[in-house]
PDB file of N, CA and C in Angstrom:
ATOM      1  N   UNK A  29      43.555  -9.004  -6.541  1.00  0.00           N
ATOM      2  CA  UNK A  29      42.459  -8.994  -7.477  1.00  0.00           C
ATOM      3  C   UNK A  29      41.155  -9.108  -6.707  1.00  0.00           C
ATOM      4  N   UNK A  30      40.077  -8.513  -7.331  1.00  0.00           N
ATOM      5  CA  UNK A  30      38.830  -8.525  -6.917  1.00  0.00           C
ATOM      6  C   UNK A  30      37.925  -9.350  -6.981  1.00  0.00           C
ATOM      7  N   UNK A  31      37.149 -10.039  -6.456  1.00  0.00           N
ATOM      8  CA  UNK A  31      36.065 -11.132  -6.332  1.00  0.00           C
ATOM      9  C   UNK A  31      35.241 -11.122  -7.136  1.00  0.00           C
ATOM     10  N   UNK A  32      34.806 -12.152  -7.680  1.00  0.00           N
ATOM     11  CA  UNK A  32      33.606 -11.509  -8.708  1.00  0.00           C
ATOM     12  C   UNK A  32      32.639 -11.194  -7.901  1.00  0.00           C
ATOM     13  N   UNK A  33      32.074 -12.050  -6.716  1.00  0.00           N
ATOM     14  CA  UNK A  33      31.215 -12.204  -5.880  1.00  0.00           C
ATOM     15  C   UNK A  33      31.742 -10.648  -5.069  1.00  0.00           C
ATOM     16  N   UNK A  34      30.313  -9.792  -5.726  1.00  0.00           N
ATOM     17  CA  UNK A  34      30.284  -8.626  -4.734  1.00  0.00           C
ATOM     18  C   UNK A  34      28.971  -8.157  -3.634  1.00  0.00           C
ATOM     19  N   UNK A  35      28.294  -9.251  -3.538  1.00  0.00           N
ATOM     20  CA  UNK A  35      27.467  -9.233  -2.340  1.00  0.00           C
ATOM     21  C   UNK A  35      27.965 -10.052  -1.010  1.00  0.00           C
ATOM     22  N   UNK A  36      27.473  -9.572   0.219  1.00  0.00           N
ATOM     23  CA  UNK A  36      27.700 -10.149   1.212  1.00  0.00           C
ATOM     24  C   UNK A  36      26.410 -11.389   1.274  1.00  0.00           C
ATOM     25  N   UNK A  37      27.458 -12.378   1.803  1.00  0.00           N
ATOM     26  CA  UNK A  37      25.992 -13.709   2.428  1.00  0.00           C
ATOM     27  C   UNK A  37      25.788 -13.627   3.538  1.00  0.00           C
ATOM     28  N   UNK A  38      24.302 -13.617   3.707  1.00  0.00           N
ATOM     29  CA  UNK A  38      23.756 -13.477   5.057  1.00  0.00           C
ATOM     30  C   UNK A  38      23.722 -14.945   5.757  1.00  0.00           C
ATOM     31  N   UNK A  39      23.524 -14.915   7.179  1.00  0.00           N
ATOM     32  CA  UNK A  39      23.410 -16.753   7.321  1.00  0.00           C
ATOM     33  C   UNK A  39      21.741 -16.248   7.558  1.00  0.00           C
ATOM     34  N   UNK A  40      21.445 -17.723   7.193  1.00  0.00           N
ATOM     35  CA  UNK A  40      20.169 -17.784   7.842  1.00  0.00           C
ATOM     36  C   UNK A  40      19.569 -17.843   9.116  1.00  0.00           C
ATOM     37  N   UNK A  41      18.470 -16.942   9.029  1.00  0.00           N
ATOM     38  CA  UNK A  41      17.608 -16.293  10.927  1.00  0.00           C
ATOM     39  C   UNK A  41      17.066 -17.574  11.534  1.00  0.00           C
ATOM     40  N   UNK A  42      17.342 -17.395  12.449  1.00  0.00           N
ATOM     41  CA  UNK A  42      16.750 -18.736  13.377  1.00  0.00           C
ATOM     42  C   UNK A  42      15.383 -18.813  13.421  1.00  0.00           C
ATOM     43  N   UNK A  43      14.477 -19.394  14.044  1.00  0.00           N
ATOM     44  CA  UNK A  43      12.884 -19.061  13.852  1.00  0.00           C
ATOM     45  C   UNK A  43      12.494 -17.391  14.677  1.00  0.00           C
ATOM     46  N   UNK A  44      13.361 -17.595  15.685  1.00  0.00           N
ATOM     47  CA  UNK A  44      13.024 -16.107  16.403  1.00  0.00           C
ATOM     48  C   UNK A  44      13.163 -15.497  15.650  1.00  0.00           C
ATOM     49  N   UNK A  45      14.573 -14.931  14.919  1.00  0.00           N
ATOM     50  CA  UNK A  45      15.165 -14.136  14.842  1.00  0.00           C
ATOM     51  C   UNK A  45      14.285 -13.476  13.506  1.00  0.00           C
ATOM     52  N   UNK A  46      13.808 -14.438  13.029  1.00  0.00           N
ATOM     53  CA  UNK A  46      12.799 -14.197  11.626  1.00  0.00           C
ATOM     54  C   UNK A  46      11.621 -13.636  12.229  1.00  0.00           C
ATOM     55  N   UNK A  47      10.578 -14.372  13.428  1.00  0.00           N
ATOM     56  CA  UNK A  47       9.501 -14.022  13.830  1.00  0.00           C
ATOM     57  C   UNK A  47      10.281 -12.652  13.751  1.00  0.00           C
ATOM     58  N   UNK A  48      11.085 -12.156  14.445  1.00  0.00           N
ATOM     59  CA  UNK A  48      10.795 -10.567  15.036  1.00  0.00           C
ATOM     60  C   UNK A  48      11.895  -9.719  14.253  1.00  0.00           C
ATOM     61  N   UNK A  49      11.639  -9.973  13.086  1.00  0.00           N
ATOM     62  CA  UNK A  49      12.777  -9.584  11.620  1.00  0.00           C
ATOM     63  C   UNK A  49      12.553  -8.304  11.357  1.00  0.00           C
ATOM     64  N   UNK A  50      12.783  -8.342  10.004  1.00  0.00           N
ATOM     65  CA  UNK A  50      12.338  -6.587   9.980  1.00  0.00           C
ATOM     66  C   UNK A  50      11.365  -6.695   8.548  1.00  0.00           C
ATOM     67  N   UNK A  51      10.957  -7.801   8.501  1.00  0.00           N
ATOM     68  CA  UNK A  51       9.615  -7.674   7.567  1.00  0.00           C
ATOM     69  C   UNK A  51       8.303  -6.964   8.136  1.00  0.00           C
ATOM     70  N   UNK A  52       7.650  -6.142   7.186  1.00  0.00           N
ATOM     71  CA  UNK A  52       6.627  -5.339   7.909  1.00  0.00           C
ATOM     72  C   UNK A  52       5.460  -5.988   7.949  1.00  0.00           C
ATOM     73  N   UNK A  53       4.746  -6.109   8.760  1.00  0.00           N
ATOM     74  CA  UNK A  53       2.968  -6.921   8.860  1.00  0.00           C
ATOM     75  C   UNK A  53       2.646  -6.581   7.381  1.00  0.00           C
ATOM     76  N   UNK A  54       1.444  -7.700   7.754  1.00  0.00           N
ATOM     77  CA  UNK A  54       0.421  -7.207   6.475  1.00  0.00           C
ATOM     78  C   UNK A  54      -0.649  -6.541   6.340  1.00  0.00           C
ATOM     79  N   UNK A  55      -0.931  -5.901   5.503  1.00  0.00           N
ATOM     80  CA  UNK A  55      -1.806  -5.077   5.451  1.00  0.00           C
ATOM     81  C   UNK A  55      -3.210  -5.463   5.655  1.00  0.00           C
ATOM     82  N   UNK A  56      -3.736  -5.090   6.387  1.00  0.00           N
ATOM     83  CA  UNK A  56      -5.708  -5.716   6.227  1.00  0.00           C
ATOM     84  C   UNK A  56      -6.676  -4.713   6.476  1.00  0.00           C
ATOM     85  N   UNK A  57      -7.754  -5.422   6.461  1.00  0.00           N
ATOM     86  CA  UNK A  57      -8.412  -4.002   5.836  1.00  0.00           C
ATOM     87  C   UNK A  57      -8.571  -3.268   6.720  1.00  0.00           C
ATOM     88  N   UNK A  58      -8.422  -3.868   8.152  1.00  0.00           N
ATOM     89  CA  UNK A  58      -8.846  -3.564   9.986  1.00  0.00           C
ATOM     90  C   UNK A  58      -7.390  -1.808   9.878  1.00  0.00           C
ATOM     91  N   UNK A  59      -6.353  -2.194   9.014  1.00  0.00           N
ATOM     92  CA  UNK A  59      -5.327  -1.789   9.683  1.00  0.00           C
ATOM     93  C   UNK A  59      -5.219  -0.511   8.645  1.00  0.00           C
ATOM     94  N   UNK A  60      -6.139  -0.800   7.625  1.00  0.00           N
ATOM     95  CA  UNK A  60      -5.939   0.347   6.430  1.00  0.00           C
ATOM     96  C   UNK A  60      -7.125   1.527   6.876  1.00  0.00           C
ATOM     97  N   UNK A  61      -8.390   0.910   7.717  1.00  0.00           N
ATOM     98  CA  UNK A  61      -9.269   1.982   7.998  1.00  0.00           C
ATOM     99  C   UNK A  61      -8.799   2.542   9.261  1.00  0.00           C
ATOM    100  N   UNK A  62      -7.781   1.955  10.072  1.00  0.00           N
ATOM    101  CA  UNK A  62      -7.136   2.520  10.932  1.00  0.00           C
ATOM    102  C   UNK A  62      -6.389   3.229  10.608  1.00  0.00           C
ATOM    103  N   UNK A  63      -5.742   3.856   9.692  1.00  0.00           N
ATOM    104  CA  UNK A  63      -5.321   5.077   9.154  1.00  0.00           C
ATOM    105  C   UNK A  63      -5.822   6.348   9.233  1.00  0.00           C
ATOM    106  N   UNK A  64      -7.226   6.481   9.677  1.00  0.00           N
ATOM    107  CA  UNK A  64      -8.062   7.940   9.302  1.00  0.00           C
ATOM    108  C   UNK A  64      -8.908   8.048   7.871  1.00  0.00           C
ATOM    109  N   UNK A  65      -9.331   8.948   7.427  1.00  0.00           N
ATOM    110  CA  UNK A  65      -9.685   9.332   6.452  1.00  0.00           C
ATOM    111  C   UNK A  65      -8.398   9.555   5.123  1.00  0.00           C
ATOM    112  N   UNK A  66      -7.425   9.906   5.331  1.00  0.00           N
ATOM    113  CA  UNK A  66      -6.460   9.763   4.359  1.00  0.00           C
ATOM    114  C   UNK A  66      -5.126   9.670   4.909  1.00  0.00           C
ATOM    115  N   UNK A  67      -4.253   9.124   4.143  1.00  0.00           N
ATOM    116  CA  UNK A  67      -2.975   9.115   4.703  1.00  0.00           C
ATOM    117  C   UNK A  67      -2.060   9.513   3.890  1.00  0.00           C
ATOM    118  N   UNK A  68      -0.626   9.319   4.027  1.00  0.00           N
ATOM    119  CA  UNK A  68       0.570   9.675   2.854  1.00  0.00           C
ATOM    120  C   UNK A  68       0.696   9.183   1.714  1.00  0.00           C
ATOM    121  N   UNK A  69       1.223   9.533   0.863  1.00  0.00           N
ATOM    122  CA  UNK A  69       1.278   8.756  -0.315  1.00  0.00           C
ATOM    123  C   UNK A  69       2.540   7.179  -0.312  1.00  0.00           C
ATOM    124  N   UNK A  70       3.252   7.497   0.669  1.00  0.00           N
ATOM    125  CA  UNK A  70       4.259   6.558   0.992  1.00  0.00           C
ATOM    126  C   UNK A  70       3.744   4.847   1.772  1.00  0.00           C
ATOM    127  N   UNK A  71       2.658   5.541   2.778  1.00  0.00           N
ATOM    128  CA  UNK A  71       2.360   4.289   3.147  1.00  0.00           C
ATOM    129  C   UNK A  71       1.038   3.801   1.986  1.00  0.00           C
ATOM    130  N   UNK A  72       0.456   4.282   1.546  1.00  0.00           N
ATOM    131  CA  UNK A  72      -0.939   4.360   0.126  1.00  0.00           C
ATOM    132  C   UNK A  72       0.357   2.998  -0.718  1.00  0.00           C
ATOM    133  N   UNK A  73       1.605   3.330  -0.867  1.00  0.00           N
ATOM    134  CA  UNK A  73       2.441   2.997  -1.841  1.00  0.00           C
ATOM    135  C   UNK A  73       2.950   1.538  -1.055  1.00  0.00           C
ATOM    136  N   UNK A  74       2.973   1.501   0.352  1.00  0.00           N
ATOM    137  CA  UNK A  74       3.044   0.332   0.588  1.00  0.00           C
ATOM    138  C   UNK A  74       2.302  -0.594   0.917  1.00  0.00           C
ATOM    139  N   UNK A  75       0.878  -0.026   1.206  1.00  0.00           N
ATOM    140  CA  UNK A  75      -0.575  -1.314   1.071  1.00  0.00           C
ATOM    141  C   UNK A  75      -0.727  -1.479  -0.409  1.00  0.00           C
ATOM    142  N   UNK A  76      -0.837  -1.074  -1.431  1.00  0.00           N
ATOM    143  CA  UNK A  76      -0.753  -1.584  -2.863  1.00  0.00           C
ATOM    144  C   UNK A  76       0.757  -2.152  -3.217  1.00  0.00           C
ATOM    145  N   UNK A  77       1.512  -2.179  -2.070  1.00  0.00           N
ATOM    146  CA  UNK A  77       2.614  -3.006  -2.373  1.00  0.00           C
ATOM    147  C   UNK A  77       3.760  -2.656  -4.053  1.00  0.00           C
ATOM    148  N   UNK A  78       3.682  -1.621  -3.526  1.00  0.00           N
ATOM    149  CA  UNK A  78       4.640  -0.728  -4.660  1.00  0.00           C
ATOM    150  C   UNK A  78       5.688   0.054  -3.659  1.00  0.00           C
ATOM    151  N   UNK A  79       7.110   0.415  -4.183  1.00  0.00           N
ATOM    152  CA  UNK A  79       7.890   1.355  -3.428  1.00  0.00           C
ATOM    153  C   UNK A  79       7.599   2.951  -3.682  1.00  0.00           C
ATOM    154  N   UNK A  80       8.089   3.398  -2.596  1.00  0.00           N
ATOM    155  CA  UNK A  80       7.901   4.946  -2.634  1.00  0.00           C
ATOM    156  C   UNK A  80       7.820   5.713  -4.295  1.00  0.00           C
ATOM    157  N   UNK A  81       9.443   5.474  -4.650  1.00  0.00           N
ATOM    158  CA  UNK A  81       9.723   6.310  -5.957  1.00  0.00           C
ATOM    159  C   UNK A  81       9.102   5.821  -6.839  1.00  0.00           C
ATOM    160  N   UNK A  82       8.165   3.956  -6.854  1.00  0.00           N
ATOM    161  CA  UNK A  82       7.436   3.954  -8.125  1.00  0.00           C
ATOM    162  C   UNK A  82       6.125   4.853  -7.961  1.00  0.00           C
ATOM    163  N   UNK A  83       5.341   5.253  -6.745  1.00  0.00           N
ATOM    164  CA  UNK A  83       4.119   5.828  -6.176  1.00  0.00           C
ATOM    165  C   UNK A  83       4.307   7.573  -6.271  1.00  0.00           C
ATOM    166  N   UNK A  84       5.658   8.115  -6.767  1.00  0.00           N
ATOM    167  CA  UNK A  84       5.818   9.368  -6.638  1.00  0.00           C
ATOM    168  C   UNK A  84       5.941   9.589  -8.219  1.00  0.00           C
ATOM    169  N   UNK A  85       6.261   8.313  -8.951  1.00  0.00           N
ATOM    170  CA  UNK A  85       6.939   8.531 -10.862  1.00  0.00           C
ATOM    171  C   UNK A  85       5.464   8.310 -11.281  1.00  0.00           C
ATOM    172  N   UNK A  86       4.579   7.666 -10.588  1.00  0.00           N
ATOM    173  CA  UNK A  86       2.806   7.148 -10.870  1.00  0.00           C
ATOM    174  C   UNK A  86       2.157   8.527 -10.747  1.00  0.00           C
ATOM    175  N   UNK A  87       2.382   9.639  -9.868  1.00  0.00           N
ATOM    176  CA  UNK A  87       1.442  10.422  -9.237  1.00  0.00           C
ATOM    177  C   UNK A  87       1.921  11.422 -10.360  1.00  0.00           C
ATOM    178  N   UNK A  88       3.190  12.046 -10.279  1.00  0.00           N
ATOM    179  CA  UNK A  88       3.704  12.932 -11.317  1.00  0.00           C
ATOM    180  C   UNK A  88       3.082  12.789 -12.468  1.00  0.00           C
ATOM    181  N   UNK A  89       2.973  11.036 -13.518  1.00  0.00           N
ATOM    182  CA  UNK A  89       2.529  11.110 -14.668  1.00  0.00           C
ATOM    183  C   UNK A  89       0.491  11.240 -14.349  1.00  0.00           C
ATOM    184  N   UNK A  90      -0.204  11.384 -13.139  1.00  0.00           N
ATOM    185  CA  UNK A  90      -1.456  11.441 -13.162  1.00  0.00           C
ATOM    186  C   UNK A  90      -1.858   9.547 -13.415  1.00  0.00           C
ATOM    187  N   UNK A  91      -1.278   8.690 -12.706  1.00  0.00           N
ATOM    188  CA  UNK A  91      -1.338   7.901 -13.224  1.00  0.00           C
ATOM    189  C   UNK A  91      -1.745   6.670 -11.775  1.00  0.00           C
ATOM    190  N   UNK A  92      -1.577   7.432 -10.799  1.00  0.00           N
ATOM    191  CA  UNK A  92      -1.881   6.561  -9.973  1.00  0.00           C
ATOM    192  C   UNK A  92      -2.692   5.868  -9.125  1.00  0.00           C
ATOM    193  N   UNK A  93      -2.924   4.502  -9.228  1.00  0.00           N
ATOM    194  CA  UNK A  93      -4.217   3.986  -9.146  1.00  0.00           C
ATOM    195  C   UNK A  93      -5.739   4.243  -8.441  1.00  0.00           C
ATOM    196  N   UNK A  94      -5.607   5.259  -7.429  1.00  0.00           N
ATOM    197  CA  UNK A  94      -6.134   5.716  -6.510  1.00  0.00           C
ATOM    198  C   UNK A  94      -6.435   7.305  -6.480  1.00  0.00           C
ATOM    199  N   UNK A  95      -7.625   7.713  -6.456  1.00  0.00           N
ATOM    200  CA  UNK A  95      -7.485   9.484  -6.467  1.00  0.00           C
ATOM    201  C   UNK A  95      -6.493   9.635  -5.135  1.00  0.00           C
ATOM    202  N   UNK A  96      -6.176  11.061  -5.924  1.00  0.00           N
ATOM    203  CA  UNK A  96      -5.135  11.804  -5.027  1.00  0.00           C
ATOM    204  C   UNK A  96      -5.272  13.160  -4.944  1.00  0.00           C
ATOM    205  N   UNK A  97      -5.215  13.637  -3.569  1.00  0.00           N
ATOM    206  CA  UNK A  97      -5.181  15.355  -3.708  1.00  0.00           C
ATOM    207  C   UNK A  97      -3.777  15.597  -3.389  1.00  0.00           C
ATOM    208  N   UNK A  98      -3.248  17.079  -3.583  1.00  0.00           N
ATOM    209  CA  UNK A  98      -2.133  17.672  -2.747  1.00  0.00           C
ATOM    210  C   UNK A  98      -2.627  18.682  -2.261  1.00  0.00           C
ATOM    211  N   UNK A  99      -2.013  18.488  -0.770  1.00  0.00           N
ATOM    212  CA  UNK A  99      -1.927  19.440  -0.013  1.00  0.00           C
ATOM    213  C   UNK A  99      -0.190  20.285   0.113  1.00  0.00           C
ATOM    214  N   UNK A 100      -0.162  21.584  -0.167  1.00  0.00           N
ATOM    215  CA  UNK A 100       1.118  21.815  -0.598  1.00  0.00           C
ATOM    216  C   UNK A 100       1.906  21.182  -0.717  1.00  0.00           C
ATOM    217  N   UNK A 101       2.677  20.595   0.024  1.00  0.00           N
ATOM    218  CA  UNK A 101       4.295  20.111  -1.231  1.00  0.00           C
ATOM    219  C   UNK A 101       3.589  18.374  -0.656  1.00  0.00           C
ATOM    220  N   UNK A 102       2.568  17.995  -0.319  1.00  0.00           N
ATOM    221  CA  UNK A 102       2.478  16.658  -0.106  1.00  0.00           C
ATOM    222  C   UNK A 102       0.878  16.065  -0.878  1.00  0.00           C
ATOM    223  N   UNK A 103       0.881  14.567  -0.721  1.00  0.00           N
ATOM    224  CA  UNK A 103       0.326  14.231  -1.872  1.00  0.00           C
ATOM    225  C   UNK A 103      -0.619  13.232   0.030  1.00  0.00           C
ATOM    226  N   UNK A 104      -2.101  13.559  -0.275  1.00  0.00           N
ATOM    227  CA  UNK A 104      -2.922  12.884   0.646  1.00  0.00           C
ATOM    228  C   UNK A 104      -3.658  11.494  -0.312  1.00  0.00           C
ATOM    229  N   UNK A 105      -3.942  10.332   0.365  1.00  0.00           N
ATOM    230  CA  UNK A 105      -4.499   9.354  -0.478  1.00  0.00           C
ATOM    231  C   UNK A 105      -5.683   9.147   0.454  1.00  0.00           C
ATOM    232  N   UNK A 106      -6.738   9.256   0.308  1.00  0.00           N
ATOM    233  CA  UNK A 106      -8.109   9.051   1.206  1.00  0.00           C
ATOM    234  C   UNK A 106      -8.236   7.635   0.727  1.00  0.00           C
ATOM    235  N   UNK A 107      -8.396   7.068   2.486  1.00  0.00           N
ATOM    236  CA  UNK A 107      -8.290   5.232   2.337  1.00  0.00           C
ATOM    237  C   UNK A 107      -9.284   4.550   1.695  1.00  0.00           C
ATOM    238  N   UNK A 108     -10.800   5.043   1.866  1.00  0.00           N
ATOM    239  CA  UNK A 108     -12.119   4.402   0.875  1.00  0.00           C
ATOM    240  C   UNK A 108     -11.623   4.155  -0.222  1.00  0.00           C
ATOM    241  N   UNK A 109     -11.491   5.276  -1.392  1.00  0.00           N
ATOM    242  CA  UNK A 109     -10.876   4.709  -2.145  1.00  0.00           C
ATOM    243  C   UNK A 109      -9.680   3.780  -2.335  1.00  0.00           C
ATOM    244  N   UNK A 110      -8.922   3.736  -1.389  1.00  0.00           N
ATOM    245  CA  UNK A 110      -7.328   2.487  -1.354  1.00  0.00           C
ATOM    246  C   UNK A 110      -8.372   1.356  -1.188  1.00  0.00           C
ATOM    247  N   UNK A 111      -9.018   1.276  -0.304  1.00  0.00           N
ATOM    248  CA  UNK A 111      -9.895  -0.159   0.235  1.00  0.00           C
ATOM    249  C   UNK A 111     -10.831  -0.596  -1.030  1.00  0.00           C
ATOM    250  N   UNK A 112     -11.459   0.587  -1.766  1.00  0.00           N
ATOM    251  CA  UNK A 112     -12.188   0.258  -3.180  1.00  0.00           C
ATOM    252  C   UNK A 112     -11.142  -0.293  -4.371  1.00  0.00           C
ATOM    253  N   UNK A 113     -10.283   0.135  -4.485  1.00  0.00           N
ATOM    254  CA  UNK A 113      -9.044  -0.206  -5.134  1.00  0.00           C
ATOM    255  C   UNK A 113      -8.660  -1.764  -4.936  1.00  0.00           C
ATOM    256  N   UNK A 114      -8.672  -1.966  -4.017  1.00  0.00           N
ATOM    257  CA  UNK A 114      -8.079  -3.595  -3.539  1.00  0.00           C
ATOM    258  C   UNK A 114      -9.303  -4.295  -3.324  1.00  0.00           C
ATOM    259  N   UNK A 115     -10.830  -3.894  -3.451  1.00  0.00           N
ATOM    260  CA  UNK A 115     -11.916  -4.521  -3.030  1.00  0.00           C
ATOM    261  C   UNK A 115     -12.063  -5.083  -1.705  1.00  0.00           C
ATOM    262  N   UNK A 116     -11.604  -4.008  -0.981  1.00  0.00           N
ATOM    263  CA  UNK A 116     -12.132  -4.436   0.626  1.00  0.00           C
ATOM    264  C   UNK A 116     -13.079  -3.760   1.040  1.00  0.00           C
ATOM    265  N   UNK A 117     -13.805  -3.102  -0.127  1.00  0.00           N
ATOM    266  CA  UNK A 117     -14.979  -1.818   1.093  1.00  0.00           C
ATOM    267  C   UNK A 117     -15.374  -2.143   2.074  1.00  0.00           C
ATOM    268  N   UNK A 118     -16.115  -1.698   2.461  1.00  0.00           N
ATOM    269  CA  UNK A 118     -17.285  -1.676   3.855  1.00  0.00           C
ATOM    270  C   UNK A 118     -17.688  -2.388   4.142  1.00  0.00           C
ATOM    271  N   UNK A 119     -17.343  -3.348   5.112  1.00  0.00           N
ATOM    272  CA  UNK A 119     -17.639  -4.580   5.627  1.00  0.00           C
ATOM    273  C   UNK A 119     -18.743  -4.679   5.891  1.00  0.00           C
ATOM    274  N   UNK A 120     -19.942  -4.008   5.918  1.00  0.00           N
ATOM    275  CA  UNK A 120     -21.065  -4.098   6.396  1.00  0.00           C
ATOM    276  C   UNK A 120     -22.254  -3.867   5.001  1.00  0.00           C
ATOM    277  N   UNK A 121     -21.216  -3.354   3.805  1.00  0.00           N
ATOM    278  CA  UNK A 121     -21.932  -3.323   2.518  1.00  0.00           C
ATOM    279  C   UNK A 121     -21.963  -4.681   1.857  1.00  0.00           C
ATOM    280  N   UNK A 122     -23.220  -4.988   1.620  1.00  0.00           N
ATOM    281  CA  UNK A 122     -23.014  -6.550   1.006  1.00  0.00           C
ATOM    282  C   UNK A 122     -24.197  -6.365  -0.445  1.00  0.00           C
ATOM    283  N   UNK A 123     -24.277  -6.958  -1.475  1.00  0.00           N
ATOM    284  CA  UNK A 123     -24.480  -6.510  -2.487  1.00  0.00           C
ATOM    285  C   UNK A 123     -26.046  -6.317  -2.850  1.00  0.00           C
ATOM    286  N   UNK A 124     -26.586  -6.736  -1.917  1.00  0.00           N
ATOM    287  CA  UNK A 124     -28.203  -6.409  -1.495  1.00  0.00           C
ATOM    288  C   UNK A 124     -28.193  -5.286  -0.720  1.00  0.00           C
ATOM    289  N   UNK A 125     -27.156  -4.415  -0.002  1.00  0.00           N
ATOM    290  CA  UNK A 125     -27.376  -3.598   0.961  1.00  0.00           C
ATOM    291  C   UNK A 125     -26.596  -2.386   0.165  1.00  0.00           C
ATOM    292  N   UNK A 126     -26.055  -2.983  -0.488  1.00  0.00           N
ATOM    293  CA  UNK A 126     -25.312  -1.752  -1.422  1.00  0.00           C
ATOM    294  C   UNK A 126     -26.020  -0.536  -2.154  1.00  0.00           C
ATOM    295  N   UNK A 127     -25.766   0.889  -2.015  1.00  0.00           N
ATOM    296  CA  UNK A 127     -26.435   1.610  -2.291  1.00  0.00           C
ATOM    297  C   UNK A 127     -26.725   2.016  -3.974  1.00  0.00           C
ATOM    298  N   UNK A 128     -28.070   1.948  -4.021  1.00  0.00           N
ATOM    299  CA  UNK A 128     -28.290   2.076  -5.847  1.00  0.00           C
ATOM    300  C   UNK A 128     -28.177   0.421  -6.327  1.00  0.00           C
ATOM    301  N   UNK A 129     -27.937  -0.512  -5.749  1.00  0.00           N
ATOM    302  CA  UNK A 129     -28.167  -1.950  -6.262  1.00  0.00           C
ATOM    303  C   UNK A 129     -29.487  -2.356  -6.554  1.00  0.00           C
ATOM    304  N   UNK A 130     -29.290  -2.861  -7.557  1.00  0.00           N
ATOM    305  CA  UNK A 130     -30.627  -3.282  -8.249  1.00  0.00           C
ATOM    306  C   UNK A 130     -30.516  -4.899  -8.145  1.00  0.00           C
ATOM    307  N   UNK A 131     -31.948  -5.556  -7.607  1.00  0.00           N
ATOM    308  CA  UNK A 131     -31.772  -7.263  -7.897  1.00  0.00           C
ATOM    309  C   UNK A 131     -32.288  -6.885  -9.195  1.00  0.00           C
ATOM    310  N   UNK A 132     -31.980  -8.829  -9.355  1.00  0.00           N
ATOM    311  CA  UNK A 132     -32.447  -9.309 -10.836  1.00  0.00           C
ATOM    312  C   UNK A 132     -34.057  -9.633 -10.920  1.00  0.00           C
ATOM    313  N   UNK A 133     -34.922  -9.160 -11.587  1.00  0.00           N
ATOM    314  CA  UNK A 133     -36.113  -9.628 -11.575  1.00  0.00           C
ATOM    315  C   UNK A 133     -36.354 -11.503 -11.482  1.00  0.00           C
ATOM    316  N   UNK A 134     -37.075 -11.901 -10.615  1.00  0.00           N
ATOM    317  CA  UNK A 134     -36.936 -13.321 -10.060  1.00  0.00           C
ATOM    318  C   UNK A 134     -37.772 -14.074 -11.632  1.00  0.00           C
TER     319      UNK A 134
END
């Protein structure tokens, strides 16, 4: 007869074995403008921290959070907007320096 228990148990990673695991870094904003001007829709899908097939069922319905172009059979995500999306713009834009900002009359 069969087990009910149909997953395997892992033991737990030692501190190394975790430091150098197979979890992926995190995303920041240093590492998202290091991308170029646009990138895939796959990694776009893993700095907003979504999986591939939910970022491909999002794009199909016109639905996904970020403009998107295609370039024949592939889908480009230009990072300004990913970084506007998550509110990391331009580190050097601050809301007095921001373009078209208006102060408040004193």
């Amino acid at each position: 007869m069969r087990s009910s228990r149909r997953t395997r148990t892992v033991p737990p990673q030692s501190g190394e074995e975790a430091a150098a695991g197979e979890r992926e870094p995190t995303w920041t904003a240093e590492r998202i403008r290091a991308l170029g001007a646009s990138t895939d829709l796959a990694t776009a899908a893993a700095v907003l921290g979504m999986s591939r097939s939910a970022a491909y069922k999002l794009i199909r319905r016109d639905a996904f959070p970020v403009p998107h172009f295609r370039v024949g059979a592939h889908y480009r995500i230009p990072t300004a907007p990913l970084l506007a999306a998550l509110h990391l713009g331009d580190p050097g834009t601050t809301p007095e320096r921001a373009v078209g900002a208006t102060s408040a009359p004193p």
